[in-house]
Every structure is written in structure tokens, then in C-alpha cells.
Amino acid sequence: MSSASDTDRLLAEQLLRLTRRLHRIQKRHMVPLGITPAQSRLLRLVSHYEGEQPPRMADLAARLEVVPRAVTTLVDGLEAAECVRRVPDPANRRVIRIELTDSGRATLRRLRNARTDAAEEILAPLTADQREVLGGLLNALSDAPAEHTC
């Protein structure tokens, strides 16, 4: 008979394996777009600011929980791909903000399609009922309050 801790260890391993598989499949679907998973996350984050003041690099670094230099590298790549542009803040010309371009919006649409294709590939073995149950379980896990321990 297995204990709860054995079950939890097994579930943790299964979740890690699934996460790695999902990342591999998503990456494969993104390759034709010329966008890395990290660039994809940054592009999605910048898009959440649409209709508001564009974010500063520091805002993006804080939200992505990375060092500012990492954001600079990501923005450089996305700017070269014409997905984002650096614009001066009208209130403080020393501050640079990052805004989405029309090309960036089109890339986001293609990324959403690639993510949907990746999800369909992962979920293919499941029936509609199983997908519904999985969705409920994932919501329960995603919505659970985070515990911060040192």
C-alpha cells in the first residue's frame, strides 16, 4: 500500500514530465514563427498593456521575475523582428517604454494558434469528459493560494 507522500511524489514527477513535454511541443510549434518561448511570454505580457500606458523595461522584468538585462535581450530580439518598439515616455524622456507593433499583434495571433495546436496535441488522448475533469482539476490547482515558506 502506498502512502500519501508516495502518491504526492509520483504526482509531482508526473506534473514535471507533463510540463517538460508541453514545453517541448509548444517550442516545436513556435519554431516556424521565429519566436522563442521567453519572447512569446514577453510579447503576451506587453499585449496586456494595450489601451494603457506601455510598460517600462523594469515593469516587464518585475512581472516576468527576471533581471532587467534579460528583458533587454528579449526586447532586442523582438524589436529586430519588428514585433515591439521602444518609445520614449512623453512625461519623462529618459524613460523608455515598450509597445506592440502591428507585426507583433499578427505574431501574437499566430502564437495563439500555435499554442492551441500544441494543446490539441497534448490533449488528443483524452475524451471530452476527461478534458472537462482535467480543466476543473487544473483550475483548482491554479486558483489555490500560494504558500510562501523559507
mmCIF file of N, CA, C and O in Angstrom, residues 30 34-41 74 111:
data_model
loop_
_atom_site.group_PDB
_atom_site.id
_atom_site.type_symbol
_atom_site.label_atom_id
_atom_site.label_comp_id
_atom_site.label_asym_id
_atom_site.label_seq_id
_atom_site.Cartn_x
_atom_site.Cartn_y
_atom_site.Cartn_z
ATOM 1 N N MET A 30 6.346 26.737 -32.126
ATOM 2 C CA MET A 30 6.765 28.141 -32.248
ATOM 3 C C MET A 30 7.936 28.335 -33.207
ATOM 4 O O MET A 30 8.125 29.427 -33.720
ATOM 5 N N GLY A 34 9.700 31.832 -35.513
ATOM 6 C CA GLY A 34 10.953 32.523 -35.201
ATOM 7 C C GLY A 34 10.938 33.194 -33.843
ATOM 8 O O GLY A 34 11.688 34.137 -33.605
ATOM 9 N N ILE A 35 10.073 32.717 -32.951
ATOM 10 C CA ILE A 35 9.929 33.308 -31.617
ATOM 11 C C ILE A 35 10.262 32.242 -30.578
ATOM 12 O O ILE A 35 9.794 31.111 -30.673
ATOM 13 N N THR A 36 11.053 32.611 -29.588
ATOM 14 C CA THR A 36 11.370 31.685 -28.502
ATOM 15 C C THR A 36 10.244 31.704 -27.472
ATOM 16 O O THR A 36 9.459 32.660 -27.422
ATOM 17 N N PRO A 37 10.157 30.673 -26.620
ATOM 18 C CA PRO A 37 9.137 30.708 -25.558
ATOM 19 C C PRO A 37 9.265 31.948 -24.663
ATOM 20 O O PRO A 37 8.257 32.544 -24.284
ATOM 21 N N ALA A 38 10.483 32.356 -24.340
ATOM 22 C CA ALA A 38 10.665 33.552 -23.494
ATOM 23 C C ALA A 38 10.183 34.808 -24.211
ATOM 24 O O ALA A 38 9.533 35.667 -23.611
ATOM 25 N N GLN A 39 10.464 34.912 -25.508
ATOM 26 C CA GLN A 39 9.979 36.059 -26.274
ATOM 27 C C GLN A 39 8.459 36.041 -26.357
ATOM 28 O O GLN A 39 7.811 37.080 -26.296
ATOM 29 N N SER A 40 7.902 34.854 -26.468
ATOM 30 C CA SER A 40 6.449 34.710 -26.510
ATOM 31 C C SER A 40 5.819 35.239 -25.219
ATOM 32 O O SER A 40 4.827 35.964 -25.256
ATOM 33 N N ARG A 41 6.406 34.869 -24.071
ATOM 34 C CA ARG A 41 5.883 35.354 -22.787
ATOM 35 C C ARG A 41 5.953 36.882 -22.720
ATOM 36 O O ARG A 41 5.011 37.534 -22.276
ATOM 37 N N LEU A 74 15.545 40.148 -24.598
ATOM 38 C CA LEU A 74 14.291 39.729 -25.224
ATOM 39 C C LEU A 74 13.716 40.843 -26.094
ATOM 40 O O LEU A 74 13.263 40.599 -27.218
ATOM 41 N N LEU A 111 0.932 32.968 -32.613
ATOM 42 C CA LEU A 111 1.354 32.271 -31.386
ATOM 43 C C LEU A 111 0.166 31.610 -30.700
ATOM 44 O O LEU A 111 0.276 30.485 -30.206
#
